Coordinates of C-alpha atoms and ligand atoms in Angstrom, one line a residue:
M1 CA -21.5 -17.9 -5.9
K2 CA -20.9 -19.1 -2.3
V3 CA -17.9 -17.4 -0.7
A4 CA -16.0 -18.5 2.4
V5 CA -14.1 -15.9 4.4
L6 CA -10.7 -16.4 6.0
G7 CA -10.5 -14.1 9.0
F8 CA -13.1 -12.3 11.0
G9 CA -11.3 -9.1 12.1
T10 CA -12.1 -5.5 11.0
V11 CA -12.3 -6.3 7.3
G12 CA -13.6 -9.9 7.7
V13 CA -16.7 -8.7 9.5
G14 CA -17.3 -6.1 6.7
V15 CA -16.9 -8.7 4.0
Y16 CA -19.2 -11.2 5.7
E17 CA -21.9 -8.5 6.2
M18 CA -21.6 -7.4 2.5
L19 CA -21.9 -11.0 1.4
R20 CA -25.0 -11.4 3.5
N21 CA -26.6 -8.4 1.8
A22 CA -25.3 -9.0 -1.8
R23 CA -27.8 -9.9 -4.5
C24 CA -25.6 -12.4 -6.4
L25 CA -23.2 -13.6 -3.7
E26 CA -23.8 -16.0 -0.8
A27 CA -22.0 -15.9 2.5
G28 CA -20.3 -19.3 3.3
P29 CA -18.3 -20.5 6.3
V30 CA -15.8 -18.2 8.0
L31 CA -12.5 -19.5 9.2
V32 CA -11.5 -18.2 12.7
R33 CA -8.9 -19.2 15.3
P34 CA -9.8 -22.2 17.5
G35 CA -11.8 -21.0 20.5
K36 CA -13.5 -18.3 18.4
D37 CA -15.9 -20.7 16.7
D38 CA -18.9 -19.6 18.6
A39 CA -21.4 -19.4 15.7
P40 CA -22.7 -22.0 13.2
F41 CA -21.1 -20.2 10.3
K42 CA -17.6 -20.3 11.9
V43 CA -15.1 -23.1 11.3
T44 CA -11.5 -23.6 12.5
S45 CA -9.8 -25.7 9.8
I46 CA -9.0 -24.8 6.2
E47 CA -10.0 -28.4 5.1
Q48 CA -13.6 -27.6 6.1
I49 CA -13.5 -25.0 3.4
A50 CA -11.2 -26.6 0.8
E51 CA -13.2 -29.8 0.9
D52 CA -16.7 -28.2 0.9
P53 CA -18.1 -28.7 -2.6
S54 CA -20.7 -25.9 -2.0
V55 CA -17.9 -23.2 -1.6
D56 CA -17.0 -21.6 -5.0
A57 CA -14.7 -18.8 -3.8
V58 CA -12.6 -17.8 -0.8
A59 CA -11.9 -14.3 0.4
E60 CA -8.7 -14.0 2.5
V61 CA -8.6 -11.1 4.9
M62 CA -6.4 -12.5 7.7
G63 CA -3.2 -10.6 6.9
G64 CA 0.3 -12.0 7.1
I65 CA 2.1 -14.3 4.7
E66 CA 1.5 -17.6 6.7
P67 CA -0.8 -19.3 7.1
A68 CA -2.5 -17.2 4.4
F69 CA -0.2 -18.6 1.6
T70 CA -0.8 -22.2 2.6
Y71 CA -4.5 -21.6 2.9
G72 CA -4.7 -19.8 -0.5
A73 CA -2.7 -22.5 -2.3
A74 CA -4.9 -25.2 -0.7
V75 CA -8.2 -23.6 -1.9
L76 CA -6.8 -22.8 -5.3
R77 CA -5.7 -26.4 -5.7
A78 CA -9.2 -27.4 -4.8
G79 CA -10.4 -25.3 -7.8
K80 CA -11.9 -22.4 -5.7
H81 CA -11.4 -18.8 -6.7
F82 CA -9.3 -16.8 -4.3
V83 CA -9.4 -13.1 -3.6
T84 CA -7.4 -11.3 -1.0
S85 CA -6.8 -7.9 0.6
N86 CA -3.4 -9.0 1.9
K87 CA -0.6 -6.9 0.3
A88 CA 2.2 -8.7 2.2
L89 CA 1.0 -12.0 0.9
V90 CA 0.7 -10.8 -2.8
A91 CA 4.0 -8.9 -2.6
A92 CA 5.8 -12.0 -1.4
K93 CA 3.8 -14.9 -3.0
G94 CA 1.6 -13.3 -5.7
I95 CA 3.5 -14.9 -8.6
E96 CA 3.3 -18.4 -7.0
L97 CA -0.4 -18.0 -6.2
N98 CA -1.1 -16.8 -9.7
A99 CA 0.6 -19.9 -11.2
I100 CA -1.3 -22.2 -8.9
A101 CA -4.6 -20.4 -9.8
R102 CA -3.9 -20.8 -13.6
E103 CA -2.9 -24.4 -13.2
N104 CA -6.2 -25.2 -11.5
G105 CA -8.5 -23.0 -13.6
A106 CA -9.4 -20.8 -10.6
A107 CA -9.4 -17.0 -10.4
F108 CA -6.9 -15.0 -8.3
L109 CA -7.7 -11.3 -7.8
F110 CA -6.3 -8.8 -5.2
S111 CA -7.5 -5.3 -5.9
A112 CA -8.3 -4.7 -2.2
A113 CA -4.6 -5.1 -1.4
C114 CA -3.8 -1.7 -2.9
G115 CA -5.8 1.4 -2.1
G116 CA -8.6 -0.1 0.0
G117 CA -11.9 0.9 -1.6
V118 CA -10.1 2.8 -4.5
P119 CA -10.3 0.6 -7.6
F120 CA -6.7 1.4 -8.6
L121 CA -5.3 -2.1 -9.5
H122 CA -8.7 -2.9 -11.1
N123 CA -8.4 0.1 -13.5
L124 CA -4.7 -0.4 -14.0
S125 CA -5.2 -4.0 -15.1
I126 CA -7.7 -2.9 -17.7
A127 CA -5.7 0.2 -18.9
R128 CA -2.4 -1.7 -19.4
E129 CA -4.2 -3.9 -22.0
T130 CA -4.4 -1.0 -24.5
D131 CA -2.2 1.8 -23.1
E132 CA 1.4 2.3 -22.0
I133 CA 1.5 3.1 -18.3
L134 CA 4.3 5.7 -18.0
S135 CA 4.2 6.2 -14.3
M136 CA 1.9 5.7 -11.3
G137 CA 1.6 6.1 -7.6
G138 CA 0.2 8.4 -5.0
I139 CA -1.1 8.3 -1.5
L140 CA -1.5 4.6 -0.8
N141 CA -1.5 4.4 3.0
G142 CA -4.5 5.7 5.0
T143 CA -2.8 5.6 8.4
T144 CA 0.1 7.9 7.5
N145 CA -2.2 10.2 5.6
Y146 CA -4.5 10.5 8.6
M147 CA -1.5 11.1 10.8
L148 CA 0.2 13.8 8.6
D149 CA -3.1 15.5 8.1
A150 CA -3.9 15.5 11.9
M151 CA -0.4 16.8 12.7
Q152 CA -0.5 19.6 10.2
R153 CA -4.2 20.7 10.4
L154 CA -5.1 19.8 14.0
G155 CA -1.7 20.2 15.6
L156 CA -1.7 16.7 17.0
D157 CA 1.6 15.2 18.0
Y158 CA 2.9 12.0 16.4
E159 CA 1.8 9.6 19.2
D160 CA -1.7 11.0 19.5
A161 CA -2.2 10.9 15.7
L162 CA -1.0 7.3 15.6
K163 CA -3.4 6.3 18.5
D164 CA -6.3 7.9 16.6
A165 CA -5.5 6.0 13.4
Q166 CA -5.3 2.8 15.3
R167 CA -8.6 3.4 17.1
L168 CA -10.3 4.1 13.8
G169 CA -9.1 0.8 12.4
Y170 CA -6.8 2.2 9.7
A171 CA -3.5 0.9 11.0
E172 CA -2.2 -2.6 10.7
A173 CA -2.1 -4.7 14.0
D174 CA 1.5 -3.7 14.2
P175 CA 1.6 -0.2 12.7
T176 CA 5.4 -0.4 11.9
A177 CA 4.7 -1.3 8.3
D178 CA 2.4 1.8 8.0
V179 CA 4.7 4.4 9.5
S180 CA 7.8 3.0 7.9
G181 CA 6.4 3.3 4.4
L182 CA 6.6 -0.5 3.9
D183 CA 2.8 -0.9 3.6
A184 CA 2.7 1.7 0.8
L185 CA 5.8 0.1 -0.8
R186 CA 4.1 -3.3 -1.0
K187 CA 1.1 -1.6 -2.7
I188 CA 3.3 0.0 -5.4
M189 CA 5.1 -3.3 -5.9
L190 CA 1.7 -4.8 -6.7
A191 CA 1.0 -2.0 -9.1
C192 CA 4.3 -2.6 -10.9
A193 CA 3.4 -6.3 -11.2
V194 CA 0.0 -5.4 -12.7
A195 CA 1.2 -2.6 -15.0
Y196 CA 4.6 -3.9 -16.1
D197 CA 4.6 -7.7 -15.4
K198 CA 7.5 -7.1 -13.0
L199 CA 7.2 -7.6 -9.3
P200 CA 10.2 -5.8 -7.8
A201 CA 11.9 -7.8 -5.0
E202 CA 15.2 -6.2 -4.3
G203 CA 16.5 -2.6 -4.5
L204 CA 13.3 -1.1 -3.2
L205 CA 13.5 2.0 -1.1
H206 CA 11.0 3.2 1.6
E207 CA 11.2 6.1 3.9
G208 CA 8.2 6.6 6.2
I209 CA 7.2 9.3 8.7
E210 CA 8.7 7.9 11.9
S211 CA 11.3 10.7 12.2
I212 CA 9.1 13.7 11.4
T213 CA 8.8 16.2 14.3
A214 CA 6.4 19.0 15.1
A215 CA 9.3 21.4 14.4
D216 CA 9.7 19.9 10.9
V217 CA 5.9 20.3 10.3
A218 CA 6.0 23.9 11.6
H219 CA 9.1 24.7 9.4
F220 CA 7.6 23.6 6.1
Q221 CA 4.1 24.7 6.9
A222 CA 5.5 28.3 7.4
R223 CA 6.9 28.0 3.9
G224 CA 3.6 27.0 2.3
Y225 CA 4.2 23.2 2.1
T226 CA 2.1 20.3 3.0
C227 CA 3.7 16.9 3.6
R228 CA 2.3 13.7 2.1
L229 CA 3.7 10.1 2.0
L230 CA 3.8 9.2 -1.7
A231 CA 4.6 5.9 -3.5
K232 CA 6.0 6.0 -7.0
G233 CA 6.5 3.4 -9.7
S234 CA 7.7 3.6 -13.3
R235 CA 9.7 1.7 -15.8
A236 CA 13.5 2.1 -15.5
G237 CA 15.0 0.5 -18.6
D238 CA 14.4 -3.3 -18.4
S239 CA 13.6 -2.9 -14.7
V240 CA 11.2 -0.7 -12.6
S241 CA 11.7 2.2 -10.2
A242 CA 9.6 1.7 -7.1
Y243 CA 10.0 3.7 -3.9
V244 CA 8.1 5.5 -1.1
E245 CA 9.1 8.8 0.6
P246 CA 7.6 11.9 2.2
V247 CA 7.0 14.7 -0.3
L248 CA 6.5 18.4 0.3
L249 CA 3.8 19.8 -1.9
R250 CA 2.8 23.4 -2.6
A251 CA -0.8 24.5 -1.8
G252 CA -2.9 23.7 -4.8
A253 CA -1.3 20.3 -5.5
P254 CA -4.1 17.8 -5.6
E255 CA -2.6 15.6 -2.9
C256 CA -2.9 18.5 -0.4
A257 CA -6.7 18.1 -0.6
V258 CA -6.5 14.4 0.4
L259 CA -7.5 14.5 4.1
E260 CA -7.9 11.9 6.9
N261 CA -7.5 8.3 5.8
Y262 CA -8.2 9.0 2.1
N263 CA -6.0 7.6 -0.6
M264 CA -5.3 9.2 -4.0
A265 CA -3.9 6.8 -6.6
S266 CA -3.0 7.9 -10.1
Y267 CA -1.4 6.7 -13.3
L268 CA -0.2 8.5 -16.4
G269 CA -1.1 6.6 -19.5
Q270 CA 0.6 7.4 -22.9
C271 CA -2.9 7.8 -24.4
S272 CA -5.2 8.4 -21.4
G273 CA -3.0 11.1 -19.8
S274 CA -3.3 11.4 -16.1
I275 CA -6.1 9.4 -14.4
V276 CA -6.7 10.1 -10.7
L277 CA -8.7 8.0 -8.3
M278 CA -9.6 9.0 -4.8
G279 CA -11.4 7.3 -1.9
Q280 CA -11.0 5.7 1.4
G281 CA -7.9 3.6 1.4
A282 CA -8.4 1.8 4.7
G283 CA -11.1 0.7 7.1
R284 CA -13.8 -2.0 7.3
Y285 CA -16.3 -1.2 4.6
P286 CA -14.1 0.5 2.0
T287 CA -11.7 -2.5 2.0
A288 CA -14.6 -5.0 2.2
S289 CA -16.2 -3.3 -0.8
A290 CA -13.1 -3.9 -2.9
V291 CA -13.0 -7.6 -1.9
V292 CA -16.6 -8.0 -2.9
R293 CA -16.0 -6.1 -6.1
D294 CA -13.3 -8.6 -7.1
L295 CA -15.8 -11.4 -6.5
T296 CA -18.4 -9.8 -8.8
C297 CA -15.6 -9.3 -11.4
I298 CA -15.0 -13.1 -11.2
Q299 CA -18.7 -13.7 -11.8
R300 CA -18.4 -11.5 -14.9
G301 CA -15.5 -13.6 -16.2
K302 CA -12.3 -11.7 -15.0
K303 CA -9.9 -14.3 -13.6
Y304 CA -6.4 -12.7 -13.2
M305 CA -4.6 -9.4 -12.6
L306 CA -1.1 -10.9 -13.2
E307 CA 0.0 -12.2 -16.6
P308 CA 1.6 -15.7 -16.7
G309 CA 5.0 -14.0 -17.6
C310 CA 5.0 -11.7 -14.5
A311 CA 8.4 -12.2 -12.9
H312 CA 10.5 -10.9 -9.9
T313 CA 13.0 -8.1 -10.8
D314 CA 15.5 -5.8 -9.0
A315 CA 14.2 -2.2 -8.7
D316 CA 16.4 0.6 -10.0
N317 CA 16.0 3.9 -8.2
S318 CA 19.2 5.5 -9.4
Q319 CA 17.7 7.4 -12.4
V320 CA 15.0 9.5 -10.7
K321 CA 16.2 12.8 -9.2
H322 CA 14.7 15.4 -6.9
A323 CA 15.7 18.3 -4.6
Y324 CA 15.1 17.3 -1.0
Y325 CA 14.2 19.1 2.2
V326 CA 16.6 17.6 4.8
R327 CA 16.9 18.1 8.6
L328 CA 20.1 16.6 10.1
P329 CA 22.7 17.3 12.7
A330 CA 24.8 20.4 11.7
E331 CA 28.1 18.5 11.8
L332 CA 26.7 16.1 9.1
A333 CA 25.6 18.8 6.7
G334 CA 28.5 18.0 4.4
E335 CA 26.9 14.6 3.6
L336 CA 24.7 16.2 0.9
P337 CA 25.0 18.9 -1.8
A338 CA 23.1 21.9 -0.4
E339 CA 21.3 24.5 -2.6
S340 CA 20.4 26.4 0.6
A341 CA 20.8 25.8 4.3
E342 CA 19.6 27.3 7.6
L343 CA 21.2 26.6 10.9
D344 CA 18.5 25.9 13.6
G345 CA 20.2 25.3 17.0
D346 CA 22.3 22.1 16.5
V347 CA 20.5 21.0 13.3
V348 CA 20.7 22.2 9.7
R349 CA 17.5 22.4 7.6
M350 CA 18.6 22.4 3.9
I351 CA 17.3 22.1 0.4
T352 CA 19.6 19.9 -1.6
K353 CA 20.6 20.2 -5.2
P354 CA 18.7 17.5 -7.3
I355 CA 20.0 14.1 -6.3
S356 CA 18.9 10.6 -7.0
V357 CA 16.4 8.8 -4.9
S358 CA 18.9 6.1 -4.1
Q359 CA 21.6 8.7 -3.0
M360 CA 19.1 10.4 -0.6
H361 CA 17.9 7.1 0.9
F362 CA 21.5 5.7 1.2
T363 CA 22.7 8.9 2.8
A364 CA 19.9 8.8 5.4
A365 CA 20.8 5.1 6.2
R366 CA 24.4 6.2 6.7
V367 CA 23.5 9.0 9.0
R368 CA 21.2 6.7 11.1
S369 CA 23.9 4.1 11.3
A370 CA 25.9 6.8 13.1
E371 CA 23.0 7.0 15.6
A372 CA 22.1 10.5 14.3
S373 CA 18.5 11.7 13.5
I374 CA 17.5 12.7 10.0
F375 CA 14.2 13.6 8.3
F376 CA 13.9 14.1 4.6
A377 CA 11.2 14.8 2.1
A378 CA 11.3 15.3 -1.7
I379 CA 10.3 18.7 -2.9
G380 CA 7.3 18.0 -5.1
G381 CA 4.8 19.8 -7.3
Ligands
HSE401 N1 -3.0 0.0 7.1 C1 -3.4 0.2 5.8 C2 -3.5 1.7 5.6 C3 -4.7 -0.5 5.6 O1 -3.5 2.5 6.5 O2 -3.6 2.1 4.4 C4 -5.1 -0.5 4.1 O3 -4.2 -1.2 3.4

């Protein structure tokens, strides 16, 4: 199977090298921006790939929704299989691409878009055929895990931890999606689509790590907690619950052992019980390995991860409740029901009574709209 590659950045170079070394795959042309076509295998127009009868499949690793969507639709309409590592693309346009693929008898797989090298969506798409997926989620962003680990274990400050994650190639070109939790949210959206045939589009909640301070880390570290950014998804009546937020975990919780850029993705099956998968969730070769794994799955007859009936839905995050650690200005402490609270200068550090995910996230948005600073993390395992 001859594979064209769209994009020649961190992951694109890895995919191309793996294709060159693969036994049953052949490296085809690589689409690059005009001016970068300095080698015989590089081309600058999607037509050169869509109209090339020798190309069987296309791997998209450019990122962004456009022109990735237009290019993906074009090659699928030309009957070529399409695999992508692009979570923004699949979260926004996955249902459309899946329909175009099915109309044209071409395959559409995207397991590299969630968990990097960790075969999470791959396993989920198989497990859901015979088991009921009760819940799923985990550490799905390598950048923020690297940063939280470096802040807590190495004592780095936020900016230095982010610079290191960027230098190591974990962060997106614009790291806002990583640190805000949006990247992890897109990944759990894809997991919901695969497991439940529902791609949540509205009502999603994501809190990242942008407002964490060294004082927060010192406070919960002294009390035996480790902070991790967790994504969670589950059924909620006819809808799904899907959100991302920092969580404080007691020593011994498996997520505490997830260091550096590693991801830990898990699902709870009615029959299987808890299944946990761990590996590198970001970086050149881990992500490239997932792209190439999808291509070999196509060779073995797997064509889709989304059912034809997969549809957009509104998420419902009002049913799940947790206690939260919250740091906010002392004068705003009355915004939340406190189980316990400590005054620390002009801020209060409190543990709330159990409240819904939506109440916590909406309260934080209200506090921030008053130009005040707040950090919160659910109290987990
Ligand atoms: N920026 C992403 C991360 C890359 O840090 O996890 C892999 O999706």
